[in-house]
Short mmCIF file of C-alpha atoms in Angstrom, two decimals:
data_model
loop_
_atom_site.label_atom_id
_atom_site.label_comp_id
_atom_site.label_asym_id
_atom_site.label_seq_id
_atom_site.Cartn_x
_atom_site.Cartn_y
_atom_site.Cartn_z
CA MET C 1431 88.87 101.21 84.50
CA SER C 1432 92.61 101.95 84.43
CA GLU C 1433 95.06 99.94 86.53
CA GLU C 1434 95.80 102.99 88.69
CA ARG C 1435 92.12 103.56 89.47
CA ARG C 1436 91.73 99.86 90.16
CA GLY C 1437 94.66 100.12 92.57
CA TYR C 1438 93.05 103.01 94.44
CA LEU C 1439 89.81 101.04 94.63
CA TYR C 1440 91.59 97.98 96.07
CA GLY C 1441 93.48 100.15 98.56
CA LEU C 1442 90.35 102.01 99.64
CA LEU C 1443 88.48 98.72 100.16
CA ALA C 1444 91.35 97.35 102.27
CA TYR C 1445 91.55 100.41 104.52
CA VAL C 1446 87.75 100.66 104.87
CA MET C 1447 87.66 97.02 106.01
CA TRP C 1448 90.42 97.71 108.54
CA GLY C 1449 88.58 100.86 109.60
CA PHE C 1450 85.48 98.91 110.62
CA PHE C 1451 87.38 96.17 112.47
CA PRO C 1452 86.32 97.58 115.88
CA ILE C 1453 82.69 96.70 115.13
CA TYR C 1454 83.69 93.20 114.05
CA PHE C 1455 85.84 92.42 117.07
CA LYS C 1456 83.21 93.78 119.46
CA LEU C 1457 80.88 91.10 118.06
CA LEU C 1458 83.34 88.37 119.12
CA ARG C 1459 82.81 89.04 122.82
CA PRO C 1460 82.47 87.41 125.35
CA ALA C 1461 85.49 85.47 124.03
CA SER C 1462 88.69 86.81 125.61
CA PRO C 1463 91.25 88.71 123.49
CA LEU C 1464 93.63 85.71 123.64
CA GLU C 1465 90.95 83.29 122.47
CA ILE C 1466 89.99 85.64 119.62
CA LEU C 1467 93.67 86.01 118.68
CA ALA C 1468 94.19 82.22 118.70
CA HIS C 1469 91.22 81.64 116.42
CA ARG C 1470 92.26 84.48 114.15
CA VAL C 1471 95.66 82.81 113.71
CA ILE C 1472 94.25 79.32 113.15
CA TRP C 1473 91.58 80.30 110.63
CA SER C 1474 93.95 82.68 108.82
CA ALA C 1475 96.42 79.84 108.30
CA LEU C 1476 93.67 77.52 107.07
CA PHE C 1477 92.11 80.07 104.71
CA VAL C 1478 95.44 81.09 103.14
CA ALA C 1479 96.46 77.41 102.85
CA LEU C 1480 93.27 76.73 100.85
CA LEU C 1481 93.96 79.82 98.72
CA LEU C 1482 97.53 78.74 97.98
CA THR C 1483 96.34 75.22 97.16
CA ALA C 1484 93.82 76.63 94.68
CA MET C 1485 96.63 78.73 93.16
CA ARG C 1486 99.00 75.72 93.22
CA ASN C 1487 101.64 77.89 94.75
CA TRP C 1488 103.59 75.98 97.39
CA ARG C 1489 107.06 76.25 95.85
CA PHE C 1490 107.98 79.14 98.14
CA LEU C 1491 108.14 76.72 101.11
CA ALA C 1492 111.33 75.18 99.73
CA ARG C 1493 112.98 78.59 99.82
CA VAL C 1494 111.89 79.11 103.43
CA VAL C 1495 113.14 75.68 104.52
CA ARG C 1496 116.52 76.20 102.84
CA SER C 1497 117.11 79.54 104.55
CA PRO C 1498 117.27 79.54 108.37
CA ARG C 1499 117.79 83.30 108.28
CA LEU C 1500 114.60 83.81 106.27
CA PHE C 1501 112.65 81.51 108.56
CA GLY C 1502 114.01 83.38 111.59
CA GLY C 1503 112.87 86.68 110.08
CA ILE C 1504 109.41 85.26 109.42
CA ALA C 1505 109.21 83.92 112.99
CA LEU C 1506 110.12 87.37 114.34
CA ALA C 1507 107.50 88.95 112.07
CA ALA C 1508 104.96 86.41 113.35
CA VAL C 1509 105.65 87.35 116.98
CA LEU C 1510 105.39 91.07 116.19
CA ILE C 1511 102.10 90.74 114.29
CA ALA C 1512 100.69 88.55 117.09
CA ILE C 1513 101.55 91.31 119.59
CA ASN C 1514 99.91 93.85 117.27
CA TRP C 1515 96.74 91.79 116.73
CA GLY C 1516 96.43 90.88 120.40
CA THR C 1517 96.92 94.47 121.56
CA TYR C 1518 94.36 95.71 119.05
CA ILE C 1519 91.74 93.14 120.07
CA TYR C 1520 92.37 93.95 123.75
CA GLY C 1521 92.07 97.69 123.07
CA VAL C 1522 88.81 97.33 121.16
CA ASN C 1523 87.18 95.00 123.67
CA SER C 1524 88.26 97.10 126.66
CA SER C 1525 86.48 100.16 125.18
CA ARG C 1526 89.66 101.93 124.03
CA VAL C 1527 88.89 102.15 120.32
CA VAL C 1528 89.95 105.82 120.25
CA GLU C 1529 93.36 104.87 121.63
CA THR C 1530 93.78 102.11 119.04
CA ALA C 1531 93.02 104.67 116.33
CA LEU C 1532 95.73 106.89 117.82
CA GLY C 1533 98.17 104.00 117.46
CA TYR C 1534 97.66 103.83 113.72
CA PHE C 1535 97.76 107.62 113.38
CA ILE C 1536 101.26 107.71 114.91
CA THR C 1537 102.56 104.61 113.09
CA PRO C 1538 104.05 106.69 110.21
CA LEU C 1539 106.02 108.72 112.75
CA VAL C 1540 107.30 105.54 114.39
CA LEU C 1541 108.38 104.28 110.95
CA VAL C 1542 110.37 107.49 110.48
CA LEU C 1543 112.11 106.97 113.83
CA LEU C 1544 112.93 103.37 112.89
CA ALA C 1545 114.36 104.60 109.59
CA VAL C 1546 116.74 106.85 111.55
CA THR C 1547 117.70 104.46 114.36
CA VAL C 1548 117.81 101.16 112.47
CA GLN C 1549 118.19 101.98 108.78
CA ARG C 1550 120.54 104.93 109.51
CA GLU C 1551 118.58 107.14 107.12
CA ARG C 1552 118.79 110.91 107.31
CA LEU C 1553 115.59 112.83 107.90
CA ARG C 1554 114.67 116.04 106.14
CA ARG C 1555 113.90 119.15 108.18
CA TRP C 1556 110.12 118.87 107.95
CA GLN C 1557 110.24 115.18 108.86
CA TRP C 1558 112.06 116.12 112.06
CA ALA C 1559 109.40 118.78 112.69
CA ALA C 1560 106.65 116.17 112.26
CA VAL C 1561 108.36 113.80 114.71
CA ALA C 1562 108.82 116.63 117.24
CA VAL C 1563 105.14 117.63 117.04
CA GLY C 1564 104.21 113.96 117.41
CA GLY C 1565 106.34 113.74 120.55
CA VAL C 1566 104.55 116.77 122.02
CA ALA C 1567 101.22 115.13 121.15
CA VAL C 1568 102.16 111.96 123.05
CA ALA C 1569 103.16 114.10 126.06
CA VAL C 1570 99.81 115.94 125.99
CA LEU C 1571 97.90 112.65 125.72
CA THR C 1572 99.96 111.16 128.56
CA ILE C 1573 98.88 114.05 130.80
CA ASP C 1574 95.26 113.62 129.69
CA TYR C 1575 95.16 109.85 130.24
CA GLY C 1576 97.19 110.06 133.45
CA ARG C 1577 99.47 107.41 131.96
CA LEU C 1578 101.33 106.69 128.76
CA PRO C 1579 98.89 105.75 125.96
CA TYR C 1580 100.53 102.32 126.01
CA ILE C 1581 98.00 100.62 123.73
CA ALA C 1582 98.61 103.22 121.01
CA LEU C 1583 102.38 103.12 121.47
CA LEU C 1584 102.49 99.31 121.47
CA LEU C 1585 100.36 99.14 118.33
CA ALA C 1586 102.56 101.66 116.54
CA ALA C 1587 105.83 100.10 117.71
CA SER C 1588 104.82 96.51 116.90
CA PHE C 1589 103.42 97.34 113.46
CA GLY C 1590 106.30 99.66 112.64
CA THR C 1591 108.88 97.01 113.57
CA TYR C 1592 106.85 94.36 111.74
CA SER C 1593 106.92 96.53 108.61
CA LEU C 1594 110.69 96.93 108.93
CA VAL C 1595 111.23 93.18 109.27
CA LYS C 1596 108.91 92.47 106.32
CA LYS C 1597 110.76 95.00 104.18
CA ARG C 1598 113.94 92.94 104.56
CA MET C 1599 112.21 89.80 103.27
CA SER C 1600 110.74 89.27 99.82
CA LEU C 1601 107.82 86.90 100.33
CA PRO C 1602 104.54 87.95 98.66
CA PRO C 1603 101.71 88.83 101.09
CA ALA C 1604 99.72 85.57 100.85
CA GLU C 1605 102.80 83.39 101.27
CA GLY C 1606 104.15 85.56 104.07
CA LEU C 1607 100.84 85.56 105.94
CA PHE C 1608 100.62 81.77 105.66
CA VAL C 1609 104.08 81.15 107.10
CA GLU C 1610 103.54 83.70 109.88
CA SER C 1611 100.18 82.15 110.76
CA ALA C 1612 101.65 78.65 110.55
CA VAL C 1613 104.42 79.61 113.01
CA LEU C 1614 101.76 80.83 115.46
CA ALA C 1615 99.25 78.05 114.74
CA LEU C 1616 100.74 75.41 117.05
CA PRO C 1617 100.73 77.56 120.23
CA ALA C 1618 97.28 78.84 119.19
CA LEU C 1619 95.95 75.26 118.85
CA ILE C 1620 97.47 74.31 122.21
CA TYR C 1621 95.81 77.32 123.86
CA VAL C 1622 92.43 76.60 122.27
CA GLY C 1623 92.73 72.94 123.34
CA TRP C 1624 93.52 74.01 126.90
CA LEU C 1625 90.50 76.36 126.97
CA THR C 1626 88.28 73.55 125.70
CA THR C 1627 89.61 71.12 128.30
CA THR C 1628 89.05 73.53 131.18
CA GLY C 1629 85.60 74.48 129.93
CA ASP C 1630 86.56 78.15 129.48
CA ALA C 1631 86.27 78.22 125.67
CA LYS C 1632 83.58 80.47 124.24
CA PHE C 1633 83.95 79.15 120.69
CA GLY C 1634 80.93 77.00 119.89
CA HIS C 1635 79.21 77.86 123.19
CA VAL C 1636 77.74 81.35 122.63
CA SER C 1637 75.65 81.19 119.46
CA ALA C 1638 75.83 79.92 115.89
CA LEU C 1639 76.48 83.48 114.67
CA HIS C 1640 79.35 83.92 117.16
CA THR C 1641 80.93 80.65 115.98
CA VAL C 1642 80.68 81.69 112.33
CA LEU C 1643 82.17 85.11 113.08
CA MET C 1644 85.11 83.51 114.90
CA ILE C 1645 85.78 81.29 111.87
CA VAL C 1646 85.39 84.18 109.42
CA SER C 1647 88.05 86.15 111.34
CA GLY C 1648 90.62 84.31 109.22
CA ILE C 1649 89.04 85.56 106.00
CA ALA C 1650 88.64 89.04 107.50
CA THR C 1651 92.37 89.02 108.22
CA ALA C 1652 93.55 87.80 104.81
CA VAL C 1653 91.24 89.62 102.38
CA PRO C 1654 92.23 93.24 103.20
CA LEU C 1655 95.90 92.25 103.18
CA LEU C 1656 95.54 90.78 99.69
CA LEU C 1657 93.62 93.86 98.53
CA PHE C 1658 96.38 96.05 99.95
CA ALA C 1659 99.02 94.03 98.05
CA ALA C 1660 97.03 94.45 94.82
CA ALA C 1661 96.85 98.21 95.46
CA ALA C 1662 100.56 98.53 96.25
CA ASN C 1663 101.40 96.95 92.88
CA ARG C 1664 99.34 99.54 91.00
CA ILE C 1665 99.76 102.91 92.74
CA SER C 1666 102.64 104.96 94.13
CA MET C 1667 103.81 104.82 97.73
CA ILE C 1668 102.58 108.40 98.11
CA GLY C 1669 99.10 107.19 97.18
CA ILE C 1670 99.35 104.35 99.68
CA GLY C 1671 100.61 106.80 102.31
CA ILE C 1672 97.56 109.03 101.89
CA LEU C 1673 95.12 106.10 101.86
CA GLN C 1674 96.55 104.73 105.12
CA TYR C 1675 94.80 107.48 107.09
CA VAL C 1676 91.38 106.13 106.05
CA ALA C 1677 91.51 103.25 108.56
CA PRO C 1678 92.32 105.21 111.76
CA ILE C 1679 89.84 107.94 110.78
CA LEU C 1680 87.08 105.32 110.52
CA GLN C 1681 88.26 103.64 113.74
CA LEU C 1682 88.15 106.99 115.52
CA ALA C 1683 84.64 107.56 114.17
CA CYS C 1684 83.59 104.13 115.45
CA GLY C 1685 84.95 104.95 118.90
CA LEU C 1686 83.27 108.34 119.13
CA LEU C 1687 80.01 107.91 117.21
CA ILE C 1688 79.14 104.24 117.70
CA PHE C 1689 80.72 103.30 121.03
CA HIS C 1690 80.48 106.82 122.53
CA GLU C 1691 83.96 106.86 124.03
CA PRO C 1692 84.93 110.18 125.69
CA MET C 1693 86.96 112.87 123.91
CA PRO C 1694 87.74 115.59 126.50
CA PRO C 1695 89.36 118.85 125.32
CA ALA C 1696 92.90 117.84 126.33
CA ARG C 1697 92.61 114.56 124.41
CA LEU C 1698 91.22 116.42 121.40
CA ALA C 1699 94.20 118.78 121.59
CA GLY C 1700 96.56 115.79 121.61
CA PHE C 1701 94.88 114.30 118.56
CA GLY C 1702 95.01 117.73 116.92
CA LEU C 1703 98.78 117.80 117.37
CA VAL C 1704 99.04 114.30 115.88
CA TRP C 1705 97.09 115.48 112.84
CA VAL C 1706 99.37 118.51 112.50
CA ALA C 1707 102.36 116.15 112.54
CA LEU C 1708 100.76 113.96 109.87
CA ILE C 1709 99.96 117.00 107.70
CA LEU C 1710 103.63 118.08 107.90
CA PHE C 1711 104.77 114.54 107.19
CA THR C 1712 102.46 114.11 104.18
CA TRP C 1713 103.17 117.59 102.79
CA ASP C 1714 106.92 116.95 102.95
CA ALA C 1715 106.52 113.56 101.24
CA LEU C 1716 104.44 115.09 98.43
CA ARG C 1717 106.89 117.98 98.03
CA HIS C 1718 109.88 115.64 97.92
CA GLN C 1719 108.16 113.35 95.42
CA ARG C 1720 107.27 116.30 93.19
CA LYS C 1721 110.87 117.51 93.31
CA ARG C 1722 112.21 114.07 92.37
CA THR C 1723 109.70 113.81 89.52
CA THR C 1724 110.74 117.24 88.21
CA ILE C 1725 114.43 116.33 88.34
CA GLY C 1726 113.75 113.02 86.63
CA THR C 1727 111.74 114.71 83.88
CA THR C 1728 114.44 117.33 83.34
CA ALA C 1729 117.11 114.64 83.14
CA ALA C 1730 115.05 112.58 80.72
CA THR C 1731 114.49 115.65 78.53
CA ALA C 1732 118.12 116.69 78.63
CA GLU C 1733 119.52 113.26 77.82
CA PRO C 1734 118.47 113.09 74.15
CA ILE C 1735 119.78 116.64 73.59
CA ALA C 1736 123.14 115.70 75.08
CA ALA C 1737 123.24 112.63 72.89
CA LEU C 1738 122.86 114.60 69.68
CA PRO C 1739 126.04 114.67 67.55
CA PRO C 1740 127.90 118.02 67.50
CA ARG C 1741 126.99 120.30 64.57
#
């Protein structure tokens, strides 16, 4: 198997795992979203610490300690991913899986807006069209829900901002996840201790299977991230961009087919507009990539000819 095919396999596995997260987090009830989040943080930190110990790769900590700016960026990323994880768990366990899927459908559009407002990048015409259609979709869904789809918007905004912060740092995924989890681990341990003291903790008090699933949440968090990193090193960003739709499609299927959440016509129309925006966005990205590849090939072909000595 070629490295590119291996990369697509890793990426597909990562997004399929993320796509079936609603089923997993439903199994963690009756624990509250905050208790699930706390355990997810704690067991993620422990699992990645064991992984890094096996790899004998702790040298990166010296770099983090020596750079207050880097540590501050990691702390900000930790807060953003905690908001994202907590919102997602809350959305799933309050029977809003369809809305969580919407959040990850509109994340690429939020990333485009962040590129304009924060990175000062210039958008192409079709990118603006995609953002405009996405804005109309949010308006339609707001009318349908009778409120802003705040879970979807918070998921998209938190993950989009998290991606922007991570882009400005250069820690590999395992190391980054460990430091982020470690930053959150102390408040998570304090919260779990408080729940245990007050007798409100569900961990260890529901069933043996529930306890195991709470512990495994750390592995379930780390493994798809590591698979995604392996994929990103082997395939193009266009390939990653197309694969990223696998997860919300599966999440939407879970919401509709497994949990039987409603999809009235107005909501379907809103999702339809989101998909139109994503088609425009993806088509423009593919077109732009093809154009750059053509220019690069032409330049590479022309260079040797220009270098030939005059006859």
